[in-house]
PDB file of C-alpha atoms and ligand atoms in Angstrom:
ATOM      1  CA  MET A 196      13.205 -16.340  10.000  1.00  0.00           C
ATOM      2  CA  THR A 197      15.102 -14.922  12.975  1.00  0.00           C
ATOM      3  CA  PRO A 198      15.131 -11.086  13.765  1.00  0.00           C
ATOM      4  CA  GLU A 199      18.847 -11.351  12.857  1.00  0.00           C
ATOM      5  CA  ASP A 200      17.901 -12.774   9.317  1.00  0.00           C
ATOM      6  CA  ARG A 201      15.520  -9.889   8.862  1.00  0.00           C
ATOM      7  CA  ARG A 202      18.002  -7.324  10.022  1.00  0.00           C
ATOM      8  CA  ILE A 203      20.662  -8.601   7.569  1.00  0.00           C
ATOM      9  CA  ARG A 204      18.217  -8.405   4.667  1.00  0.00           C
ATOM     10  CA  LEU A 205      16.940  -4.929   5.756  1.00  0.00           C
ATOM     11  CA  ASP A 206      20.530  -3.437   5.910  1.00  0.00           C
ATOM     12  CA  ALA A 207      21.336  -5.070   2.423  1.00  0.00           C
ATOM     13  CA  ALA A 208      18.118  -3.632   0.989  1.00  0.00           C
ATOM     14  CA  ILE A 209      18.796  -0.146   2.296  1.00  0.00           C
ATOM     15  CA  ALA A 210      22.384  -0.122   0.813  1.00  0.00           C
ATOM     16  CA  VAL A 211      21.138  -1.426  -2.539  1.00  0.00           C
ATOM     17  CA  ALA A 212      18.320   0.948  -2.582  1.00  0.00           C
ATOM     18  CA  HIS A 213      20.707   3.824  -2.250  1.00  0.00           C
ATOM     19  CA  GLU A 214      23.222   2.599  -4.689  1.00  0.00           C
ATOM     20  CA  ALA A 215      20.425   1.906  -7.305  1.00  0.00           C
ATOM     21  CA  GLY A 216      18.624   5.144  -6.462  1.00  0.00           C
ATOM     22  CA  ALA A 217      21.848   7.191  -7.172  1.00  0.00           C
ATOM     23  CA  ILE A 218      22.028   5.469 -10.589  1.00  0.00           C
ATOM     24  CA  ALA A 219      18.328   6.327 -11.499  1.00  0.00           C
ATOM     25  CA  LEU A 220      18.794   9.804 -10.242  1.00  0.00           C
ATOM     26  CA  GLN A 221      21.720  10.238 -12.611  1.00  0.00           C
ATOM     27  CA  HIS A 222      19.273   9.230 -15.515  1.00  0.00           C
ATOM     28  CA  TYR A 223      16.537  11.430 -14.027  1.00  0.00           C
ATOM     29  CA  ARG A 224      18.979  14.515 -14.309  1.00  0.00           C
ATOM     30  CA  ASN A 225      19.706  13.546 -17.946  1.00  0.00           C
ATOM     31  CA  LEU A 226      16.394  12.458 -19.371  1.00  0.00           C
ATOM     32  CA  GLY A 227      17.097  13.614 -22.886  1.00  0.00           C
ATOM     33  CA  ALA A 228      19.568  10.959 -23.133  1.00  0.00           C
ATOM     34  CA  LEU A 229      17.167   8.176 -22.483  1.00  0.00           C
ATOM     35  CA  THR A 230      15.394   6.012 -25.179  1.00  0.00           C
ATOM     36  CA  ILE A 231      11.657   5.611 -24.096  1.00  0.00           C
ATOM     37  CA  VAL A 232      10.023   2.353 -25.136  1.00  0.00           C
ATOM     38  CA  ILE A 233       6.182   2.249 -25.099  1.00  0.00           C
ATOM     39  CA  LYS A 234       5.183  -1.020 -23.485  1.00  0.00           C
ATOM     40  CA  GLY A 235       1.430  -0.337 -23.781  1.00  0.00           C
ATOM     41  CA  LEU A 236      -1.096   2.474 -23.275  1.00  0.00           C
ATOM     42  CA  GLN A 237       0.273   4.835 -20.693  1.00  0.00           C
ATOM     43  CA  ASP A 238       2.954   2.451 -19.877  1.00  0.00           C
ATOM     44  CA  LEU A 239       6.666   3.485 -20.520  1.00  0.00           C
ATOM     45  CA  VAL A 240       9.999   2.097 -19.850  1.00  0.00           C
ATOM     46  CA  SER A 241      13.660   3.146 -20.571  1.00  0.00           C
ATOM     47  CA  GLU A 242      17.066   1.808 -19.942  1.00  0.00           C
ATOM     48  CA  ALA A 243      17.118   3.558 -16.631  1.00  0.00           C
ATOM     49  CA  ASP A 244      14.588   0.859 -15.357  1.00  0.00           C
ATOM     50  CA  ARG A 245      16.512  -2.052 -16.654  1.00  0.00           C
ATOM     51  CA  GLU A 246      20.003  -0.625 -15.670  1.00  0.00           C
ATOM     52  CA  THR A 247      18.701  -0.044 -12.052  1.00  0.00           C
ATOM     53  CA  GLU A 248      17.079  -3.318 -11.653  1.00  0.00           C
ATOM     54  CA  ASP A 249      20.161  -5.186 -13.061  1.00  0.00           C
ATOM     55  CA  VAL A 250      22.328  -3.557 -10.236  1.00  0.00           C
ATOM     56  CA  ILE A 251      19.695  -4.458  -7.584  1.00  0.00           C
ATOM     57  CA  LYS A 252      19.432  -8.119  -8.893  1.00  0.00           C
ATOM     58  CA  THR A 253      23.164  -8.613  -9.004  1.00  0.00           C
ATOM     59  CA  ARG A 254      23.749  -7.171  -5.616  1.00  0.00           C
ATOM     60  CA  LEU A 255      21.099  -9.097  -3.889  1.00  0.00           C
ATOM     61  CA  THR A 256      21.526 -12.464  -5.522  1.00  0.00           C
ATOM     62  CA  THR A 257      25.164 -12.326  -4.883  1.00  0.00           C
ATOM     63  CA  LEU A 258      24.695 -11.515  -1.194  1.00  0.00           C
ATOM     64  CA  PHE A 259      21.862 -14.090  -0.845  1.00  0.00           C
ATOM     65  CA  PRO A 260      22.257 -16.853  -3.614  1.00  0.00           C
ATOM     66  CA  GLU A 261      19.684 -19.053  -1.898  1.00  0.00           C
ATOM     67  CA  ASP A 262      16.995 -16.405  -2.354  1.00  0.00           C
ATOM     68  CA  ALA A 263      14.740 -16.020  -5.622  1.00  0.00           C
ATOM     69  CA  PHE A 264      14.161 -12.675  -7.406  1.00  0.00           C
ATOM     70  CA  VAL A 265      11.275 -10.993  -9.037  1.00  0.00           C
ATOM     71  CA  GLY A 266      11.719  -7.861 -10.969  1.00  0.00           C
ATOM     72  CA  GLU A 267       9.274  -5.780 -13.011  1.00  0.00           C
ATOM     73  CA  GLU A 268      11.820  -5.704 -15.854  1.00  0.00           C
ATOM     74  CA  THR A 269      13.645  -9.054 -15.555  1.00  0.00           C
ATOM     75  CA  GLY A 270      10.740 -11.137 -14.317  1.00  0.00           C
ATOM     76  CA  ALA A 271      10.615 -14.106 -11.900  1.00  0.00           C
ATOM     77  CA  ASP A 272      13.903 -16.075 -11.269  1.00  0.00           C
ATOM     78  CA  GLY A 273      14.004 -19.093  -8.924  1.00  0.00           C
ATOM     79  CA  VAL A 274      10.572 -18.577  -7.366  1.00  0.00           C
ATOM     80  CA  ASP A 275       9.369 -22.014  -6.082  1.00  0.00           C
ATOM     81  CA  GLY A 276       7.050 -21.180  -3.233  1.00  0.00           C
ATOM     82  CA  HIS A 277       9.690 -22.378  -0.674  1.00  0.00           C
ATOM     83  CA  ARG A 278      12.667 -19.987  -1.083  1.00  0.00           C
ATOM     84  CA  GLY A 279      12.521 -16.441   0.174  1.00  0.00           C
ATOM     85  CA  ALA A 280      12.094 -14.038  -2.711  1.00  0.00           C
ATOM     86  CA  TRP A 281      13.116 -10.455  -3.381  1.00  0.00           C
ATOM     87  CA  VAL A 282      10.266  -8.504  -5.203  1.00  0.00           C
ATOM     88  CA  VAL A 283      11.578  -5.393  -6.796  1.00  0.00           C
ATOM     89  CA  ASP A 284      10.358  -2.523  -8.907  1.00  0.00           C
ATOM     90  CA  PRO A 285      13.696  -0.436  -9.723  1.00  0.00           C
ATOM     91  CA  ILE A 286      11.632   2.692 -10.518  1.00  0.00           C
ATOM     92  CA  ASP A 287       8.026   2.720  -9.468  1.00  0.00           C
ATOM     93  CA  GLY A 288       6.347   5.792 -11.014  1.00  0.00           C
ATOM     94  CA  THR A 289       8.047   5.467 -14.329  1.00  0.00           C
ATOM     95  CA  GLN A 290       5.790   8.067 -16.044  1.00  0.00           C
ATOM     96  CA  PRO A 291       6.549  10.671 -13.530  1.00  0.00           C
ATOM     97  CA  PHE A 292      10.313   9.860 -13.706  1.00  0.00           C
ATOM     98  CA  LEU A 293      10.294  10.146 -17.408  1.00  0.00           C
ATOM     99  CA  LEU A 294       8.430  13.481 -17.267  1.00  0.00           C
ATOM    100  CA  GLY A 295      10.968  14.910 -14.745  1.00  0.00           C
ATOM    101  CA  LEU A 296       8.370  14.816 -11.804  1.00  0.00           C
ATOM    102  CA  PRO A 297       9.793  13.879  -8.316  1.00  0.00           C
ATOM    103  CA  THR A 298       7.076  11.237  -7.383  1.00  0.00           C
ATOM    104  CA  TRP A 299       9.035   8.017  -8.065  1.00  0.00           C
ATOM    105  CA  CYS A 300      10.946   5.501  -5.897  1.00  0.00           C
ATOM    106  CA  VAL A 301      12.995   2.442  -5.742  1.00  0.00           C
ATOM    107  CA  SER A 302      10.763  -0.390  -4.015  1.00  0.00           C
ATOM    108  CA  ILE A 303      12.422  -3.525  -2.527  1.00  0.00           C
ATOM    109  CA  ALA A 304      10.488  -6.135  -0.578  1.00  0.00           C
ATOM    110  CA  TYR A 305      11.768  -9.536   0.948  1.00  0.00           C
ATOM    111  CA  VAL A 306       9.022 -12.288   1.180  1.00  0.00           C
ATOM    112  CA  ALA A 307       9.624 -15.436   3.048  1.00  0.00           C
ATOM    113  CA  GLU A 308       7.498 -18.075   4.957  1.00  0.00           C
ATOM    114  CA  GLY A 309       4.466 -16.744   3.223  1.00  0.00           C
ATOM    115  CA  ASP A 310       4.821 -13.221   4.582  1.00  0.00           C
ATOM    116  CA  ILE A 311       6.404  -9.825   3.844  1.00  0.00           C
ATOM    117  CA  GLN A 312       9.467  -9.759   6.207  1.00  0.00           C
ATOM    118  CA  VAL A 313      11.220  -6.418   4.878  1.00  0.00           C
ATOM    119  CA  GLY A 314      10.141  -3.476   3.033  1.00  0.00           C
ATOM    120  CA  VAL A 315      12.344  -0.646   1.713  1.00  0.00           C
ATOM    121  CA  ILE A 316      11.135   2.421  -0.485  1.00  0.00           C
ATOM    122  CA  PHE A 317      13.591   5.105  -1.283  1.00  0.00           C
ATOM    123  CA  ASN A 318      12.788   8.298  -3.249  1.00  0.00           C
ATOM    124  CA  PRO A 319      16.183   9.615  -4.517  1.00  0.00           C
ATOM    125  CA  VAL A 320      14.937  13.005  -5.290  1.00  0.00           C
ATOM    126  CA  THR A 321      13.699  13.767  -1.769  1.00  0.00           C
ATOM    127  CA  GLN A 322      16.061  11.358  -0.088  1.00  0.00           C
ATOM    128  CA  ASP A 323      13.176  10.077   1.781  1.00  0.00           C
ATOM    129  CA  LEU A 324      13.738   6.550   3.039  1.00  0.00           C
ATOM    130  CA  TYR A 325      10.901   4.406   4.257  1.00  0.00           C
ATOM    131  CA  THR A 326      11.648   0.913   5.965  1.00  0.00           C
ATOM    132  CA  ALA A 327       9.715  -1.839   7.833  1.00  0.00           C
ATOM    133  CA  VAL A 328      10.493  -5.139   9.348  1.00  0.00           C
ATOM    134  CA  ARG A 329       7.767  -7.533  10.294  1.00  0.00           C
ATOM    135  CA  GLY A 330       7.028  -6.993  13.892  1.00  0.00           C
ATOM    136  CA  GLU A 331       9.296  -4.054  14.338  1.00  0.00           C
ATOM    137  CA  GLY A 332       7.404  -1.047  13.075  1.00  0.00           C
ATOM    138  CA  ALA A 333       7.688   1.307  10.170  1.00  0.00           C
ATOM    139  CA  ILE A 334      10.420   4.100   9.913  1.00  0.00           C
ATOM    140  CA  ARG A 335      10.639   7.299   7.717  1.00  0.00           C
ATOM    141  CA  ASN A 336      14.034   8.904   7.727  1.00  0.00           C
ATOM    142  CA  GLY A 337      14.746   7.511  11.399  1.00  0.00           C
ATOM    143  CA  ALA A 338      11.330   8.390  12.778  1.00  0.00           C
ATOM    144  CA  PRO A 339       8.407   5.989  13.394  1.00  0.00           C
ATOM    145  CA  MET A 340       5.494   6.188  11.160  1.00  0.00           C
ATOM    146  CA  ARG A 341       1.813   5.941  11.940  1.00  0.00           C
ATOM    147  CA  VAL A 342      -1.284   5.825   9.814  1.00  0.00           C
ATOM    148  CA  ASN A 343      -3.886   8.536   9.949  1.00  0.00           C
ATOM    149  CA  GLU A 344      -6.724   8.194  12.694  1.00  0.00           C
ATOM    150  CA  ALA A 345      -9.422   9.415  10.451  1.00  0.00           C
ATOM    151  CA  GLN A 346     -12.735   7.932  10.885  1.00  0.00           C
ATOM    152  CA  LEU A 347     -14.480   9.298   7.779  1.00  0.00           C
ATOM    153  CA  LEU A 348     -13.355   9.535   4.107  1.00  0.00           C
ATOM    154  CA  SER A 349     -14.072  13.145   4.276  1.00  0.00           C
ATOM    155  CA  GLU A 350     -11.370  13.736   6.747  1.00  0.00           C
ATOM    156  CA  GLY A 351      -8.429  13.555   4.400  1.00  0.00           C
ATOM    157  CA  LEU A 352      -7.088  12.617   0.907  1.00  0.00           C
ATOM    158  CA  THR A 353      -7.376   9.085  -0.426  1.00  0.00           C
ATOM    159  CA  GLY A 354      -4.651   7.687  -2.751  1.00  0.00           C
ATOM    160  CA  LEU A 355      -6.076   6.437  -5.991  1.00  0.00           C
ATOM    161  CA  GLY A 356      -3.921   4.372  -8.189  1.00  0.00           C
ATOM    162  CA  CYS A 357      -5.046   3.836 -11.873  1.00  0.00           C
ATOM    163  CA  SER A 358      -3.532   2.481 -15.041  1.00  0.00           C
ATOM    164  CA  ALA A 359      -4.819   1.300 -18.358  1.00  0.00           C
ATOM    165  CA  ARG A 360      -5.575  -1.846 -16.401  1.00  0.00           C
ATOM    166  CA  THR A 361      -8.406  -0.153 -14.717  1.00  0.00           C
ATOM    167  CA  SER A 362     -11.483   0.478 -16.808  1.00  0.00           C
ATOM    168  CA  ALA A 363     -12.892   3.915 -17.297  1.00  0.00           C
ATOM    169  CA  GLN A 364     -16.207   2.593 -15.842  1.00  0.00           C
ATOM    170  CA  ASN A 365     -14.516   1.390 -12.694  1.00  0.00           C
ATOM    171  CA  LEU A 366     -12.430   4.535 -12.320  1.00  0.00           C
ATOM    172  CA  GLY A 367     -15.710   6.515 -12.517  1.00  0.00           C
ATOM    173  CA  TYR A 368     -17.356   4.313  -9.922  1.00  0.00           C
ATOM    174  CA  ILE A 369     -14.595   4.730  -7.501  1.00  0.00           C
ATOM    175  CA  ALA A 370     -14.369   8.532  -8.036  1.00  0.00           C
ATOM    176  CA  GLU A 371     -18.073   8.917  -7.739  1.00  0.00           C
ATOM    177  CA  HIS A 372     -18.453   6.996  -4.502  1.00  0.00           C
ATOM    178  CA  LEU A 373     -15.411   8.776  -2.929  1.00  0.00           C
ATOM    179  CA  ARG A 374     -16.821  12.127  -3.716  1.00  0.00           C
ATOM    180  CA  ASP A 375     -20.268  11.178  -2.553  1.00  0.00           C
ATOM    181  CA  ALA A 376     -18.641  10.304   0.800  1.00  0.00           C
ATOM    182  CA  GLY A 377     -17.104  13.798   0.938  1.00  0.00           C
ATOM    183  CA  GLY A 378     -13.675  12.425   0.101  1.00  0.00           C
ATOM    184  CA  MET A 379     -11.125  13.436  -2.513  1.00  0.00           C
ATOM    185  CA  PHE A 380      -8.503  11.557  -4.466  1.00  0.00           C
ATOM    186  CA  HIS A 381      -4.770  12.022  -4.833  1.00  0.00           C
ATOM    187  CA  ARG A 382      -2.727  10.290  -7.582  1.00  0.00           C
ATOM    188  CA  CYS A 383       1.007  10.694  -8.195  1.00  0.00           C
ATOM    189  CA  GLY A 384       1.724   7.848 -10.538  1.00  0.00           C
ATOM    190  CA  SER A 385       3.593   5.744  -8.031  1.00  0.00           C
ATOM    191  CA  GLY A 386       1.566   3.210  -6.119  1.00  0.00           C
ATOM    192  CA  ALA A 387       4.493   2.287  -3.797  1.00  0.00           C
ATOM    193  CA  LEU A 388       5.195   5.951  -2.959  1.00  0.00           C
ATOM    194  CA  THR A 389       1.365   6.634  -2.428  1.00  0.00           C
ATOM    195  CA  LEU A 390       1.040   3.579   0.032  1.00  0.00           C
ATOM    196  CA  ALA A 391       4.199   5.054   1.863  1.00  0.00           C
ATOM    197  CA  TYR A 392       2.223   8.289   2.204  1.00  0.00           C
ATOM    198  CA  VAL A 393      -0.648   6.253   3.773  1.00  0.00           C
ATOM    199  CA  ALA A 394       1.917   4.742   6.347  1.00  0.00           C
ATOM    200  CA  THR A 395       3.047   8.332   7.221  1.00  0.00           C
ATOM    201  CA  GLY A 396      -0.453   9.444   7.968  1.00  0.00           C
ATOM    202  CA  GLN A 397      -0.435  12.108   5.134  1.00  0.00           C
ATOM    203  CA  LEU A 398      -2.982  10.187   3.201  1.00  0.00           C
ATOM    204  CA  ILE A 399      -5.815   8.318   4.978  1.00  0.00           C
ATOM    205  CA  GLY A 400      -5.989   5.415   2.481  1.00  0.00           C
ATOM    206  CA  TYR A 401      -5.234   3.925  -0.871  1.00  0.00           C
ATOM    207  CA  VAL A 402      -7.285   1.925  -3.432  1.00  0.00           C
ATOM    208  CA  GLU A 403      -6.463   0.663  -6.850  1.00  0.00           C
ATOM    209  CA  MET A 404      -8.391  -1.910  -9.108  1.00  0.00           C
ATOM    210  CA  HIS A 405      -5.141  -3.677 -10.338  1.00  0.00           C
ATOM    211  CA  ILE A 406      -1.627  -3.029  -9.004  1.00  0.00           C
ATOM    212  CA  ASN A 407       1.338  -5.475  -9.371  1.00  0.00           C
ATOM    213  CA  ALA A 408       3.226  -7.276  -6.715  1.00  0.00           C
ATOM    214  CA  TRP A 409       6.465  -5.480  -7.403  1.00  0.00           C
ATOM    215  CA  ASP A 410       4.779  -2.181  -7.009  1.00  0.00           C
ATOM    216  CA  CYS A 411       3.050  -2.758  -3.685  1.00  0.00           C
ATOM    217  CA  LEU A 412       4.689  -5.512  -1.395  1.00  0.00           C
ATOM    218  CA  ALA A 413       7.270  -3.368   0.175  1.00  0.00           C
ATOM    219  CA  ALA A 414       4.670  -0.658   0.798  1.00  0.00           C
ATOM    220  CA  ILE A 415       2.160  -2.944   2.337  1.00  0.00           C
ATOM    221  CA  LEU A 416       4.564  -3.888   5.053  1.00  0.00           C
ATOM    222  CA  LEU A 417       5.074  -0.126   5.726  1.00  0.00           C
ATOM    223  CA  VAL A 418       1.381   0.413   6.178  1.00  0.00           C
ATOM    224  CA  GLU A 419       0.855  -2.674   8.357  1.00  0.00           C
ATOM    225  CA  GLU A 420       3.696  -1.833  10.490  1.00  0.00           C
ATOM    226  CA  ALA A 421       2.499   1.765  10.920  1.00  0.00           C
ATOM    227  CA  GLY A 422      -0.822   0.423  12.333  1.00  0.00           C
ATOM    228  CA  GLY A 423      -2.882   0.276   9.133  1.00  0.00           C
ATOM    229  CA  ARG A 424      -5.007  -2.502   7.506  1.00  0.00           C
ATOM    230  CA  VAL A 425      -4.411  -3.828   4.017  1.00  0.00           C
ATOM    231  CA  SER A 426      -6.319  -6.327   1.787  1.00  0.00           C
ATOM    232  CA  PRO A 427      -4.750  -9.755   1.531  1.00  0.00           C
ATOM    233  CA  PHE A 428      -2.777  -8.935  -1.491  1.00  0.00           C
ATOM    234  CA  LEU A 429       0.047 -11.640  -1.100  1.00  0.00           C
ATOM    235  CA  ALA A 430      -2.351 -14.267  -0.224  1.00  0.00           C
ATOM    236  CA  ASP A 431      -4.413 -13.615  -3.158  1.00  0.00           C
ATOM    237  CA  HIS A 432      -1.828 -12.788  -5.814  1.00  0.00           C
ATOM    238  CA  GLY A 433       1.620 -14.059  -4.538  1.00  0.00           C
ATOM    239  CA  VAL A 434       4.991 -12.406  -5.442  1.00  0.00           C
ATOM    240  CA  THR A 435       4.433 -12.268  -9.247  1.00  0.00           C
ATOM    241  CA  GLY A 436       0.696 -11.623  -9.593  1.00  0.00           C
ATOM    242  CA  GLY A 437      -1.562  -8.571  -9.532  1.00  0.00           C
ATOM    243  CA  GLY A 438      -4.963  -7.484  -8.497  1.00  0.00           C
ATOM    244  CA  ARG A 439      -6.900  -5.040  -6.326  1.00  0.00           C
ATOM    245  CA  ILE A 440      -5.509  -3.336  -3.212  1.00  0.00           C
ATOM    246  CA  VAL A 441      -7.153  -1.510  -0.337  1.00  0.00           C
ATOM    247  CA  ALA A 442      -5.020   0.057   2.366  1.00  0.00           C
ATOM    248  CA  GLY A 443      -5.666   2.575   5.155  1.00  0.00           C
ATOM    249  CA  GLY A 444      -6.087   3.494   8.703  1.00  0.00           C
ATOM    250  CA  PRO A 445      -8.498   1.274  10.720  1.00  0.00           C
ATOM    251  CA  GLY A 446     -10.976   4.170  11.028  1.00  0.00           C
ATOM    252  CA  VAL A 447     -11.655   4.134   7.368  1.00  0.00           C
ATOM    253  CA  TYR A 448     -10.496   0.866   6.025  1.00  0.00           C
ATOM    254  CA  ASP A 449     -14.101  -0.645   5.786  1.00  0.00           C
ATOM    255  CA  ALA A 450     -15.284   2.552   3.895  1.00  0.00           C
ATOM    256  CA  LEU A 451     -12.452   2.285   1.584  1.00  0.00           C
ATOM    257  CA  VAL A 452     -13.315  -1.382   0.713  1.00  0.00           C
ATOM    258  CA  GLU A 453     -16.823  -0.065  -0.343  1.00  0.00           C
ATOM    259  CA  LEU A 454     -15.243   2.358  -2.830  1.00  0.00           C
ATOM    260  CA  LEU A 455     -14.252  -0.609  -5.182  1.00  0.00           C
ATOM    261  CA  PRO A 456     -16.916  -2.102  -7.413  1.00  0.00           C
ATOM    262  CA  VAL A 457     -17.528  -5.764  -6.459  1.00  0.00           C
ATOM    263  CA  ALA A 458     -16.653  -7.370  -9.910  1.00  0.00           C
TER     264      ALA A 458
HETATM  265  C1  LIP B 252       2.780   2.246 -11.473  1.00  0.00           C
HETATM  266  C2  LIP B 252       2.134   1.821 -10.259  1.00  0.00           C
HETATM  267  C3  LIP B 252       0.778   2.422 -10.077  1.00  0.00           C
HETATM  268  C4  LIP B 252      -0.050   2.508 -11.218  1.00  0.00           C
HETATM  269  C5  LIP B 252       0.637   3.229 -12.262  1.00  0.00           C
HETATM  270  C6  LIP B 252       1.943   2.381 -12.525  1.00  0.00           C
HETATM  271  P1  LIP B 252       5.094   1.605 -12.681  1.00  0.00           P
HETATM  272  O1  LIP B 252       3.966   1.378 -11.649  1.00  0.00           O
HETATM  273  O2  LIP B 252       2.839   1.906  -9.134  1.00  0.00           O
HETATM  274  O3  LIP B 252       0.067   1.722  -8.892  1.00  0.00           O
HETATM  275  O4  LIP B 252      -1.239   3.278 -10.922  1.00  0.00           O
HETATM  276  O5  LIP B 252      -0.141   3.196 -13.472  1.00  0.00           O
HETATM  277  O6  LIP B 252       1.534   1.125 -13.114  1.00  0.00           O
HETATM  278  O7  LIP B 252       4.562   1.271 -14.073  1.00  0.00           O
HETATM  279  O8  LIP B 252       5.461   3.153 -12.721  1.00  0.00           O
HETATM  280  O9  LIP B 252       6.316   0.840 -12.326  1.00  0.00           O
END
């Protein structure tokens, strides 16, 4: 990809994130009108997710018909390992969204040539826009982002992602080892947004036993372009898979890795 190819896709992703975010925000301000479906334990969805994803998919596949698309609600379309792929969570933080809590976002990643090239995360409630282009740094609302320079887990808060995909035993293991290190966890219900807080330096790191590609790929680029380290999620799980993730500043990354149980 050329820098111009990346720039064109960044500009499109930002425009689509704003358009889709406005649609999601309208639903957020009228939650009583939504039909909530229980997908599984602590896993909800409403027509807001699907409507928002449909707009994102239609816009991006129309602008870039040569690209594949992966969405949390509509699945994989055209993924063949060769074409560039958009990887999208229309509303990451579905539970906070449906509870009227502000910690949710639109997450749009573009993956090509075996790497995350563009990442965009937009929180329509706060109007915070987080963007990154491979090799060009990470930006929040026009200002550069840098990860926290903490050297110890006791020097700040660590984001902790957890869903029914994480066992109570493994959650306890992580919490116990973090507390023993003098750390403290922070969970907001959106892995993408919590990883963005790592890129801004507000949190010193993030761990989760199982996160999906659409939840994290955009945010992984934010953290890496903000000077952070991230486990090899794309290499291990691709654009449609899921698994463990560790992300943080270089001073605490190895300690964060030790928080997760081996198996
Ligand atoms: C969320 C993830 C988060 C996880 C939550 C939930 P969703 O995604 O971003 O990492 O801990 O349980 O799965 O379901 O809100 O799109």
